[in-house]
Short mmCIF file of N, CA, C and O in Angstrom, two decimals:
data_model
loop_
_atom_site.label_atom_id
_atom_site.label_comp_id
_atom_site.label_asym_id
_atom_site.label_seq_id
_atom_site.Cartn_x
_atom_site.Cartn_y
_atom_site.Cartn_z
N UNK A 1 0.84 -1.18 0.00
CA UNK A 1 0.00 0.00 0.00
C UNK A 1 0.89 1.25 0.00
O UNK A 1 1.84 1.42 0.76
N UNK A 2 0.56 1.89 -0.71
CA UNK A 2 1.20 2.85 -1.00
C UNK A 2 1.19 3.96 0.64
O UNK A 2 0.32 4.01 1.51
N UNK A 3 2.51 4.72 0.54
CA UNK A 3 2.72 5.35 2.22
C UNK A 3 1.77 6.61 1.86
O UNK A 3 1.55 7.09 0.75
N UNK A 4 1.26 6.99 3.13
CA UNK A 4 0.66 8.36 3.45
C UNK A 4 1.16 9.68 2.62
O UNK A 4 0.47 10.36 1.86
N UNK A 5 2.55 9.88 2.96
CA UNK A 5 3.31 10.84 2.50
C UNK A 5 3.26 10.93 0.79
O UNK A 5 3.31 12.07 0.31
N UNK A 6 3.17 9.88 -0.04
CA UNK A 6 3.11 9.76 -1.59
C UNK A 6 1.60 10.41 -1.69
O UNK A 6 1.50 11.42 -2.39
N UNK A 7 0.79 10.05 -1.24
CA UNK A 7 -1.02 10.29 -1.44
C UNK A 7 -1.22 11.81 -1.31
O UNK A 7 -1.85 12.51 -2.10
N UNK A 8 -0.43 12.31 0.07
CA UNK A 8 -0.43 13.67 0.02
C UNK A 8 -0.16 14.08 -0.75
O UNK A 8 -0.99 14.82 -1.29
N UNK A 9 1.08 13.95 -1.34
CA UNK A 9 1.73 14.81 -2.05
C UNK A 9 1.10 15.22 -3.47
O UNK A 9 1.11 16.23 -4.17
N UNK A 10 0.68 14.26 -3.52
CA UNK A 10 0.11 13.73 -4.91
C UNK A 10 -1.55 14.55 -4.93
O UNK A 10 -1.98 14.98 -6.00
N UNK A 11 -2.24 14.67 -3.81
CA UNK A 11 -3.02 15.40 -3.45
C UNK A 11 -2.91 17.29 -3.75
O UNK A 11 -3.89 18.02 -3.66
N UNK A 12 -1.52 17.75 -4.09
CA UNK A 12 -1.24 18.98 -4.02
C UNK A 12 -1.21 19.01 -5.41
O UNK A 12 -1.39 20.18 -5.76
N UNK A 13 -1.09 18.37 -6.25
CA UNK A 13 -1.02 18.80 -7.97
C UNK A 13 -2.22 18.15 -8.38
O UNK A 13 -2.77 17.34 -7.64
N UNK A 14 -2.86 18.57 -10.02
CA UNK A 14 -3.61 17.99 -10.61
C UNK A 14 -3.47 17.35 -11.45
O UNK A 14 -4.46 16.70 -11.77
N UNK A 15 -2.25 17.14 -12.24
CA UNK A 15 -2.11 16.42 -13.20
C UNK A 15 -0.54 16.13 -13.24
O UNK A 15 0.32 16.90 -12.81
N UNK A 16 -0.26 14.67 -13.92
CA UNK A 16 0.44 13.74 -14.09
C UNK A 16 0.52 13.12 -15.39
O UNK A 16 0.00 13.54 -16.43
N UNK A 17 1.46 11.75 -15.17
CA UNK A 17 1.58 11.36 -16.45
C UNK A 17 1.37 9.44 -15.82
O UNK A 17 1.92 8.81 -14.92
N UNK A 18 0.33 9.09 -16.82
CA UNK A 18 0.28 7.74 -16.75
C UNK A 18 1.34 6.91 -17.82
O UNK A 18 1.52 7.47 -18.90
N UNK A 19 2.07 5.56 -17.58
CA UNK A 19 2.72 4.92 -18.02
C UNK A 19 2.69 3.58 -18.21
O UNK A 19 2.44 2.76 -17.33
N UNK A 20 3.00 3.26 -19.68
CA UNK A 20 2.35 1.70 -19.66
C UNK A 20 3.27 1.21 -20.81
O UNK A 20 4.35 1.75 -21.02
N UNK A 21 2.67 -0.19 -21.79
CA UNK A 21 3.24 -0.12 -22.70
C UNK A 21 2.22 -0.53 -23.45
O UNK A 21 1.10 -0.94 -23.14
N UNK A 22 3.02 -0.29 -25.05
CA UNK A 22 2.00 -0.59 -26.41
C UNK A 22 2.79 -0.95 -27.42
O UNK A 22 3.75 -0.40 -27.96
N UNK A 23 2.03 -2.36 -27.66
CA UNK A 23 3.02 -2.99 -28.61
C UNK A 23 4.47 -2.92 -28.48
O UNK A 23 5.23 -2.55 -29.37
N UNK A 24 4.86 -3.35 -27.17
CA UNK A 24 6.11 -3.43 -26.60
C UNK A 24 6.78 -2.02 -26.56
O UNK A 24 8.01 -2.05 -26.55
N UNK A 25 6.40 -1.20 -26.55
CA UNK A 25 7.21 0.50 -26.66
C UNK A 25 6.38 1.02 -25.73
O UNK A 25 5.16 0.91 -25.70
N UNK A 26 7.14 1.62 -24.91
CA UNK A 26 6.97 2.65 -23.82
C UNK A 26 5.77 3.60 -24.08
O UNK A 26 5.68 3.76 -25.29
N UNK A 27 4.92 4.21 -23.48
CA UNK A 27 3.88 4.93 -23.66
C UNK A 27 3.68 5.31 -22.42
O UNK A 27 3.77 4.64 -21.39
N UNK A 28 3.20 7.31 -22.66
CA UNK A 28 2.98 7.73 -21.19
C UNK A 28 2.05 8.63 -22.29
O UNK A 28 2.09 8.76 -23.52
N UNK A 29 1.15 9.20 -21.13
CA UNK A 29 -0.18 9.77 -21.43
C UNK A 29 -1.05 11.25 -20.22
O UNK A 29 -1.92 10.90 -19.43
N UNK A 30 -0.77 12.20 -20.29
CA UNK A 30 -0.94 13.40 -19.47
C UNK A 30 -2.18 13.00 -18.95
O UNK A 30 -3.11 12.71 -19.70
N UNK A 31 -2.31 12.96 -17.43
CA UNK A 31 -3.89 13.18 -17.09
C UNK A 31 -4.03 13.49 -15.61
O UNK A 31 -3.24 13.39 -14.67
N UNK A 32 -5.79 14.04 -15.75
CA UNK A 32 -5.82 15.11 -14.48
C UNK A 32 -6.43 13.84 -13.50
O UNK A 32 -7.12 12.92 -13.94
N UNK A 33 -5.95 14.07 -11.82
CA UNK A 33 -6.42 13.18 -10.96
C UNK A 33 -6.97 13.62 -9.97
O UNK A 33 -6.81 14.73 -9.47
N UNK A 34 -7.76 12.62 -9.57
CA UNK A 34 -8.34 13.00 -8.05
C UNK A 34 -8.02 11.39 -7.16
O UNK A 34 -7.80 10.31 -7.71
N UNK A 35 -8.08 11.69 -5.51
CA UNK A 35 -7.91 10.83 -4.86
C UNK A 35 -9.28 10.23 -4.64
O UNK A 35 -10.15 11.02 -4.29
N UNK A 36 -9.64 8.86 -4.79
CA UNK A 36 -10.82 8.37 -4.43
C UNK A 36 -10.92 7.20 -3.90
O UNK A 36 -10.79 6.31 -4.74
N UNK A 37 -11.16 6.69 -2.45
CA UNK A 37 -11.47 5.82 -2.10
C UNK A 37 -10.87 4.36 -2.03
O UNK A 37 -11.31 3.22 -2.15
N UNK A 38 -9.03 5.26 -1.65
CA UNK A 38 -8.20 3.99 -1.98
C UNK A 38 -7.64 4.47 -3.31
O UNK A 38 -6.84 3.75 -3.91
N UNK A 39 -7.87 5.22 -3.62
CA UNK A 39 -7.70 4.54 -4.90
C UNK A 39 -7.28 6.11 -6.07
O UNK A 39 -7.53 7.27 -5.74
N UNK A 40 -6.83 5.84 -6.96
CA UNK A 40 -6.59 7.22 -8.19
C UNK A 40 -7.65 7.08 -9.00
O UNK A 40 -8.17 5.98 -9.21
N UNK A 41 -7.98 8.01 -9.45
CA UNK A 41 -8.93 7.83 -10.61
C UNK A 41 -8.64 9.25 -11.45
O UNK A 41 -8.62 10.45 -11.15
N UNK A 42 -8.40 8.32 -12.89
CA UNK A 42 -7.63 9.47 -13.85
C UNK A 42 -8.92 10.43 -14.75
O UNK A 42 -10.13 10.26 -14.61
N UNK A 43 -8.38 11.25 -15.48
CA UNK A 43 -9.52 11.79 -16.51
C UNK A 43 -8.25 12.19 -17.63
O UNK A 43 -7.36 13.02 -17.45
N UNK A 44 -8.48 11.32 -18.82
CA UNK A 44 -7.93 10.67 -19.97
C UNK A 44 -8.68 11.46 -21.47
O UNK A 44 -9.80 11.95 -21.65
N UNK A 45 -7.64 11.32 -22.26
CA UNK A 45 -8.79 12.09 -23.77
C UNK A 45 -8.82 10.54 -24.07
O UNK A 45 -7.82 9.82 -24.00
N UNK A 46 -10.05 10.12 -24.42
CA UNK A 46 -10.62 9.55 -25.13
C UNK A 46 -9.78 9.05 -26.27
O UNK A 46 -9.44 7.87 -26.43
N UNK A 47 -9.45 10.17 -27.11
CA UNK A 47 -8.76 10.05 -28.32
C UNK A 47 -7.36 9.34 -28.55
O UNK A 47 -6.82 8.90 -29.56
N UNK A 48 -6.95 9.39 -27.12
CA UNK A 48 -5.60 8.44 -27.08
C UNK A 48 -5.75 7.39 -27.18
O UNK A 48 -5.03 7.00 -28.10
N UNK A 49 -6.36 6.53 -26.70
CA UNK A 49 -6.50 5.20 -26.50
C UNK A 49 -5.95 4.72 -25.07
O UNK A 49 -6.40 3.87 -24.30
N UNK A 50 -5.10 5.36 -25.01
CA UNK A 50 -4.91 5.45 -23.32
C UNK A 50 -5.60 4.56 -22.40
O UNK A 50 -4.94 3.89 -21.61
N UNK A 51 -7.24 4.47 -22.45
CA UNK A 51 -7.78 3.94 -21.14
C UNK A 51 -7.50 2.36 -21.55
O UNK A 51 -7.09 1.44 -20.85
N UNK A 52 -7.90 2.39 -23.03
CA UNK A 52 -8.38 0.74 -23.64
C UNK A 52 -6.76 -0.26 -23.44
O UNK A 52 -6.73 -1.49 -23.30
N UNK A 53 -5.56 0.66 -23.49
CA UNK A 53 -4.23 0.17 -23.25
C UNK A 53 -3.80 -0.29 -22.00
O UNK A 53 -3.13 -1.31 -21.79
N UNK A 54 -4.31 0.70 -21.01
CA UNK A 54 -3.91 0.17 -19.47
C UNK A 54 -4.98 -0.79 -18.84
O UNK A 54 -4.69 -1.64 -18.01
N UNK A 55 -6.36 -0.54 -19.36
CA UNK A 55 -7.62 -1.54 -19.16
C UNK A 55 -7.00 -2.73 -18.23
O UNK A 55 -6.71 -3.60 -19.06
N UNK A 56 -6.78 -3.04 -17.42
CA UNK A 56 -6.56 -4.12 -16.17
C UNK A 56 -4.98 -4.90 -16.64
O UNK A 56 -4.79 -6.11 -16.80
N UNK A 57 -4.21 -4.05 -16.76
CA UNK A 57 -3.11 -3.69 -17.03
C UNK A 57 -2.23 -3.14 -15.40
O UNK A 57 -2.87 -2.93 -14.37
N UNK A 58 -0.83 -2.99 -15.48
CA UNK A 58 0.11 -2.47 -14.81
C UNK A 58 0.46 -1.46 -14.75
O UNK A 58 1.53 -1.31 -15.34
N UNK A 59 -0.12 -0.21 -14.11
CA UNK A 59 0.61 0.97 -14.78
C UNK A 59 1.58 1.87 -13.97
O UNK A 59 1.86 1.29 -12.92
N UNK A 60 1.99 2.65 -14.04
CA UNK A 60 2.50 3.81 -13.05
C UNK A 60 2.07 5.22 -13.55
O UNK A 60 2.24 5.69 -14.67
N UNK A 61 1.54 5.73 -12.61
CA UNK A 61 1.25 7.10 -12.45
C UNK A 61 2.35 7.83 -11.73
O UNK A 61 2.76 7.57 -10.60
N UNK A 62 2.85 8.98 -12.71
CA UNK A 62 3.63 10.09 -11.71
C UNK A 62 3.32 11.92 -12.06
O UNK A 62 3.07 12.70 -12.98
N UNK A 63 3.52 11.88 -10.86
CA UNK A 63 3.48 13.67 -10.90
C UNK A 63 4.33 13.99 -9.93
O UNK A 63 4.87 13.23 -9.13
N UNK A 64 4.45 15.53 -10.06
CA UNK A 64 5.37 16.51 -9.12
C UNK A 64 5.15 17.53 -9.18
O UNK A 64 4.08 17.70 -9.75
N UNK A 65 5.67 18.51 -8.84
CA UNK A 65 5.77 19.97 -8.26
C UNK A 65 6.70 20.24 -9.17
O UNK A 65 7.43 20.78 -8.34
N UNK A 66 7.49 20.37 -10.48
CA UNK A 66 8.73 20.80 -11.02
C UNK A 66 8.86 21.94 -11.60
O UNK A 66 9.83 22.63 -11.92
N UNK A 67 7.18 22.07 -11.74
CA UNK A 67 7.00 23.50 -12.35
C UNK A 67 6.66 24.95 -11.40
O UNK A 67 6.38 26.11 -11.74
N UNK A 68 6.81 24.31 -10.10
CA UNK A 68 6.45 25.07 -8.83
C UNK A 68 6.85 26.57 -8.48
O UNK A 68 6.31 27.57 -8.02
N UNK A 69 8.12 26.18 -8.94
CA UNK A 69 9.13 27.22 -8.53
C UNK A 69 9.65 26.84 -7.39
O UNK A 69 10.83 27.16 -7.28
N UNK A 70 9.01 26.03 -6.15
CA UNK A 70 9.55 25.74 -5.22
C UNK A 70 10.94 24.91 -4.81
O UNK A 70 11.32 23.86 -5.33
N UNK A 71 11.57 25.63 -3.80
CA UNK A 71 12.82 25.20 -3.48
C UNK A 71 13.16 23.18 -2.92
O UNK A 71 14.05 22.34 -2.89
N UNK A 72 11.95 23.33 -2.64
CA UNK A 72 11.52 21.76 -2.11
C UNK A 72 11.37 20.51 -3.20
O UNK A 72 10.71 19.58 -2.74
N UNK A 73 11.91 20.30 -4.69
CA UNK A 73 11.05 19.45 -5.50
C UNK A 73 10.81 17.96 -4.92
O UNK A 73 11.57 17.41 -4.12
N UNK A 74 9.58 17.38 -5.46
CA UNK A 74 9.02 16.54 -5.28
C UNK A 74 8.41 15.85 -6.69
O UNK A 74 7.78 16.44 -7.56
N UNK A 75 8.89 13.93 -6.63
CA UNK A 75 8.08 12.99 -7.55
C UNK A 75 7.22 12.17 -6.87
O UNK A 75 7.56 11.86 -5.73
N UNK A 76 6.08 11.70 -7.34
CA UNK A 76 5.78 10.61 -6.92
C UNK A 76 5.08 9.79 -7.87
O UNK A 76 4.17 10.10 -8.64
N UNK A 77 5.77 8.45 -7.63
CA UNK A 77 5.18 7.09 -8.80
C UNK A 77 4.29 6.34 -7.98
O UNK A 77 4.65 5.96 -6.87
N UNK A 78 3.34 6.14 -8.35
CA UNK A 78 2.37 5.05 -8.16
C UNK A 78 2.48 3.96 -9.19
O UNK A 78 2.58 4.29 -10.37
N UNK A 79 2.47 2.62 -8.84
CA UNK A 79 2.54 0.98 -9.42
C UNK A 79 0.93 0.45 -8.46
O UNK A 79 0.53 0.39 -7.30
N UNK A 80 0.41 0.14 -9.99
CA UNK A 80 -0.57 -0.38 -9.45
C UNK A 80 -1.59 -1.29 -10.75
O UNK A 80 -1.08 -1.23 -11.87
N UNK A 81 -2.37 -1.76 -10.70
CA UNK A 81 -3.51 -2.18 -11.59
C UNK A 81 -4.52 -1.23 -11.86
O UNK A 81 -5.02 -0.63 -10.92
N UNK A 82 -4.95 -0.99 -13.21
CA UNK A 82 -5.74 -0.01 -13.91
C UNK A 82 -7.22 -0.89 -14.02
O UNK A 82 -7.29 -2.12 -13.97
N UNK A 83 -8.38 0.06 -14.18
CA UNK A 83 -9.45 -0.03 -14.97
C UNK A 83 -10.14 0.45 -15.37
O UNK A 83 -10.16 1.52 -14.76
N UNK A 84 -11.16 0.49 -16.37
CA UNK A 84 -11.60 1.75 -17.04
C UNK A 84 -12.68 1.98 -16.10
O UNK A 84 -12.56 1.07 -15.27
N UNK A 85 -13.39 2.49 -15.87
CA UNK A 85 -14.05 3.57 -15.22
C UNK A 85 -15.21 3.91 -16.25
O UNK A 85 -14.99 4.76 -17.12
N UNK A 86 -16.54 3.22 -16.18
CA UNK A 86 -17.65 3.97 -17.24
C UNK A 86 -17.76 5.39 -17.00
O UNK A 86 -17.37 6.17 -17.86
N UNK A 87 -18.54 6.02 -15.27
CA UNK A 87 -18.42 7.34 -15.36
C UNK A 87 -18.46 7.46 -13.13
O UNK A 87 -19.15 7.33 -12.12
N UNK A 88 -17.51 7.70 -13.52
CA UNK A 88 -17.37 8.20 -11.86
C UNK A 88 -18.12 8.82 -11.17
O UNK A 88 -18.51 9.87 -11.68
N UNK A 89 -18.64 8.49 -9.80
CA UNK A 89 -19.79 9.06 -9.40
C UNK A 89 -19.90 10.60 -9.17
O UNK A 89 -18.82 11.18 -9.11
N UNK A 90 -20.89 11.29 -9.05
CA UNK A 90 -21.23 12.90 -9.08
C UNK A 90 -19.98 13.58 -8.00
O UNK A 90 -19.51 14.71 -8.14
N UNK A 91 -19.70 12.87 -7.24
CA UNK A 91 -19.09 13.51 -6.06
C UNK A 91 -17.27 13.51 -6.96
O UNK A 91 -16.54 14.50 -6.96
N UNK A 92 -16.99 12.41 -7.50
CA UNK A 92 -15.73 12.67 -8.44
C UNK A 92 -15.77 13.81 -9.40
O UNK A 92 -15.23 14.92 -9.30
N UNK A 93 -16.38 13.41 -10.17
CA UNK A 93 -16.52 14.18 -11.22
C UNK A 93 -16.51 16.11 -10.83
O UNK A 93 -15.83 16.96 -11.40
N UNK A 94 -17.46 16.30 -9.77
CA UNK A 94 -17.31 17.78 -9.10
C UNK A 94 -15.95 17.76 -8.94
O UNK A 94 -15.31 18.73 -9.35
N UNK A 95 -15.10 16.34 -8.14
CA UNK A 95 -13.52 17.13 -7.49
C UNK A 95 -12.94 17.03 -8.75
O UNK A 95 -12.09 17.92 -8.79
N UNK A 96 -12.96 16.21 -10.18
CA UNK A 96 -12.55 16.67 -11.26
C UNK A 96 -12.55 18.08 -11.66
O UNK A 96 -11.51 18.58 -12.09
N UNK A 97 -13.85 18.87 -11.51
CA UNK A 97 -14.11 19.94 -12.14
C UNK A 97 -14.35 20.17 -13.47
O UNK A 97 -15.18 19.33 -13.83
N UNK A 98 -14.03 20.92 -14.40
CA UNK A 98 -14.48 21.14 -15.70
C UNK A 98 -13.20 20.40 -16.63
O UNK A 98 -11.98 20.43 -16.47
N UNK A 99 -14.08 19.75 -17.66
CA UNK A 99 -12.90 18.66 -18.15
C UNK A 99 -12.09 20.17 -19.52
O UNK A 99 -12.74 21.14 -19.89
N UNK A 100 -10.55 19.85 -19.98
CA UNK A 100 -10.01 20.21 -21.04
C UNK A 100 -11.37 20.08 -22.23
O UNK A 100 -12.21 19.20 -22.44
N UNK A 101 -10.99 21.97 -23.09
CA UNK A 101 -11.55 21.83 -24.01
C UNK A 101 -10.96 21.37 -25.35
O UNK A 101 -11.73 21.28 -26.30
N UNK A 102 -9.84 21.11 -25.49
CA UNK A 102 -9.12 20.61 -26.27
C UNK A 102 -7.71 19.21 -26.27
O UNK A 102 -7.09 18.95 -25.24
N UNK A 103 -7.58 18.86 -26.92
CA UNK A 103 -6.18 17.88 -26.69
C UNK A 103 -5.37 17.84 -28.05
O UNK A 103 -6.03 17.65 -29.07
N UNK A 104 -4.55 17.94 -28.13
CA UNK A 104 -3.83 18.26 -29.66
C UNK A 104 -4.56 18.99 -30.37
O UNK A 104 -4.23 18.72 -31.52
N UNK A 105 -5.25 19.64 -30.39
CA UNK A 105 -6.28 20.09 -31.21
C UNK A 105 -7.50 19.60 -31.33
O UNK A 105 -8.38 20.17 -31.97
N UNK A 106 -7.67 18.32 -30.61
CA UNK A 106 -9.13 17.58 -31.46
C UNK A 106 -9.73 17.89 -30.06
O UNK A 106 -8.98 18.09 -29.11
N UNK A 107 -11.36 17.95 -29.89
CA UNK A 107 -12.23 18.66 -28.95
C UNK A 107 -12.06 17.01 -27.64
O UNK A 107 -11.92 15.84 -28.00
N UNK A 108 -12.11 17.37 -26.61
CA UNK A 108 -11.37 16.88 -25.57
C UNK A 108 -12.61 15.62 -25.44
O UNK A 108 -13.54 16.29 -25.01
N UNK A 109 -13.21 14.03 -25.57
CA UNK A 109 -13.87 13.96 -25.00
C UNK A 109 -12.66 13.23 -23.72
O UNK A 109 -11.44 13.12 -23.86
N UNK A 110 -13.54 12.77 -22.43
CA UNK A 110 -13.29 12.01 -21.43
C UNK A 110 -13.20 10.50 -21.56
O UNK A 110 -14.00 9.64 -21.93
N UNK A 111 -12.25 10.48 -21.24
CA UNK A 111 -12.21 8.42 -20.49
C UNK A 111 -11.65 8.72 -19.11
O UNK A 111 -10.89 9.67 -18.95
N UNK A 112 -11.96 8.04 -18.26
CA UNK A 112 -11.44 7.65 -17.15
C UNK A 112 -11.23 6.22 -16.71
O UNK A 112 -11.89 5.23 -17.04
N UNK A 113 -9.77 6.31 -15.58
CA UNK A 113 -9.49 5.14 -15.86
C UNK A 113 -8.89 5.16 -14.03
O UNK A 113 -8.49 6.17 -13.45
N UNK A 114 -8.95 4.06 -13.55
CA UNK A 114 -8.96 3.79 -11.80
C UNK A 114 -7.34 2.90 -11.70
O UNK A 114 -6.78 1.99 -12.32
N UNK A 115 -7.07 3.71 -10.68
CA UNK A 115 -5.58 2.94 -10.50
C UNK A 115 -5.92 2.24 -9.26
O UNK A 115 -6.59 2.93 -8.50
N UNK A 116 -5.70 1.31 -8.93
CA UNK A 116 -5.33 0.54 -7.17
C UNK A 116 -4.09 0.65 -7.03
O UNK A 116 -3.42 -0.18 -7.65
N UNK A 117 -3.20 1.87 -6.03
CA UNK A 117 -1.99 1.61 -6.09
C UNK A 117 -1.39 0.40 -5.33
O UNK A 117 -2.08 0.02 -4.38
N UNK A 118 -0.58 -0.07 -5.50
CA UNK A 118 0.05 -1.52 -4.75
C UNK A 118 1.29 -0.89 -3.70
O UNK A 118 1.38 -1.10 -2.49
N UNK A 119 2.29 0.00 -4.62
CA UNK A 119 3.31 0.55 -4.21
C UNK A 119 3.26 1.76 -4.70
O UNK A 119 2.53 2.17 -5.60
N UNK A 120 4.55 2.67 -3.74
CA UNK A 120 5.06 3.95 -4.14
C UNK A 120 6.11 4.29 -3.81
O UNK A 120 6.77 3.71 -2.95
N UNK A 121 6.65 5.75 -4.73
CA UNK A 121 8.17 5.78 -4.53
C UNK A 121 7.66 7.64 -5.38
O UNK A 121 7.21 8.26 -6.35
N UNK A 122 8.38 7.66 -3.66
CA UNK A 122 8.51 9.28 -3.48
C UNK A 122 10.08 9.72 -3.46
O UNK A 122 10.75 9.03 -2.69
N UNK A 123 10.89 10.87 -4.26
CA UNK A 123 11.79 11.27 -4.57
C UNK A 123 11.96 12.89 -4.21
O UNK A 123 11.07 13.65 -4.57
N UNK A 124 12.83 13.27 -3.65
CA UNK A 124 12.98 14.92 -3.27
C UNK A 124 14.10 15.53 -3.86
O UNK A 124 15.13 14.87 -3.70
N UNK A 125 14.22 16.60 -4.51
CA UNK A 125 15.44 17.57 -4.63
C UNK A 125 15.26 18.73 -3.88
O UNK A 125 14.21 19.33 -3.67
N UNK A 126 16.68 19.05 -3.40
CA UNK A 126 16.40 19.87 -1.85
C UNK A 126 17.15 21.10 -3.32
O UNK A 126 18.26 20.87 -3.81
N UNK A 127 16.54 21.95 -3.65
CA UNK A 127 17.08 23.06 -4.73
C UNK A 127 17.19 24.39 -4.44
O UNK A 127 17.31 25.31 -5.24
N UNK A 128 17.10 24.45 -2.71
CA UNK A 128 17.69 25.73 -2.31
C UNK A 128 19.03 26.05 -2.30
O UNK A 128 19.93 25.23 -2.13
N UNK A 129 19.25 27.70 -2.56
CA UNK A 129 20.38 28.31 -2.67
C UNK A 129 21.27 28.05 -1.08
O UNK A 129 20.75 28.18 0.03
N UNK A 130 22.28 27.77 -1.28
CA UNK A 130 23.26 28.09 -0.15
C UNK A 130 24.06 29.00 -0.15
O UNK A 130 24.75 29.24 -1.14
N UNK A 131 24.15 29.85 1.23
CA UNK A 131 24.63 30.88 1.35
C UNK A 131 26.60 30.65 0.61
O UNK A 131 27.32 29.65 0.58
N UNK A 132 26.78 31.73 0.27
CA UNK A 132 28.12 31.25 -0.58
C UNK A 132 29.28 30.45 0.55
O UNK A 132 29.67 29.28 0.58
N UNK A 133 29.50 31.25 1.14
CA UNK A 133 30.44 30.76 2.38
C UNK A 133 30.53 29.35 2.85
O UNK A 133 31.55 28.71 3.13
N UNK A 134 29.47 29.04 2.86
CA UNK A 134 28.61 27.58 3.82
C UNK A 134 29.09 26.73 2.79
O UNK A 134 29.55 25.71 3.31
N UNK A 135 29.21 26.70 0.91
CA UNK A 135 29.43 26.21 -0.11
C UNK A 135 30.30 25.63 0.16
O UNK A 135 30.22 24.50 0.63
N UNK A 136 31.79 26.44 -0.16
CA UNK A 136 32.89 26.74 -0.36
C UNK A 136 33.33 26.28 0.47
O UNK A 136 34.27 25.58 0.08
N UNK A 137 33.11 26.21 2.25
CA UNK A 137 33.77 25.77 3.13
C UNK A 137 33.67 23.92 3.15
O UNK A 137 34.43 23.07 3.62
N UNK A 138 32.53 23.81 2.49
CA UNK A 138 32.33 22.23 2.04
C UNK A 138 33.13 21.58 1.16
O UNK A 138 33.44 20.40 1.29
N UNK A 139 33.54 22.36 0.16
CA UNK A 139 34.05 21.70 -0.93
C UNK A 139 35.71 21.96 -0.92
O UNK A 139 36.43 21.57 -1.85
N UNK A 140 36.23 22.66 0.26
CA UNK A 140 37.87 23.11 0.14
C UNK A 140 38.21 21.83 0.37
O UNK A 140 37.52 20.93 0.86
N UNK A 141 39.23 21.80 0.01
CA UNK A 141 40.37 20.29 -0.14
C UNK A 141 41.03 20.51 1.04
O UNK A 141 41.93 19.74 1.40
#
């Protein structure tokens, strides 16, 4: 089961990248999440094929903070089993909010697709400045 600390974190951004494979080649796929009940549940364009690929499949989900600006960065991967999702109940769909009106250009519809995470693996870059002095006194020979 995936730790507390990954769920949070993962709780602070909306969107990620799902990962799988197709026809033996790597495939990842942008999508917005919410936490539900145990569990991830993605919102997918349709147009990818995306949901029909991971469909009770292996996948990993990751997101982060990289675009934050913050001095703190943060990843987190979820490993887990996928499934498609006909239509998530009213109470998801609100914490979804309003779906993308577009995806490459073509008009956005929805798939959604449910992760059970099994495991996780949370990663940090500490990307604050150090005062110069404090540097330098580290690295003298």
């Amino acid at each position: 089961m995936p730790s507390t600390d990954a769920i949070e974190l993962l709780g602070r951004v909306r969107y990620g990248r799902v990962a799988t494979s197709r026809r033996a080649m790597p495939f990842m796929a942008p999508a917005r999440h919410i936490l539900a009940d145990g569990g991830v549940v993605l919102l997918l364009h349709r147009g990818l094929g995306c949901h029909r690929t991971c469909d009770g499949g292996v996948v990993t989900y990751g997101a982060d903070n990289f675009g934050s600006g913050a001095d703190l960065l943060w990843s987190v991967q979820l490993t887990g089993t996928a499934h498609v999702v006909g239509r998530p109940s009213e109470d998801e769909l609100a914490l979804f909010g309003p779906v993308p009106r577009r995806m490459d250009g073509e008009p956005f519809e929805p798939a959604y697709l449910r992760i059970e995470p099994r495991f996780a693996t949370v990663h940090s870059l500490d990307c604050s400045v150090e005062r110069s002095a404090e540097r330098h006194s580290r690295h003298a020979p």
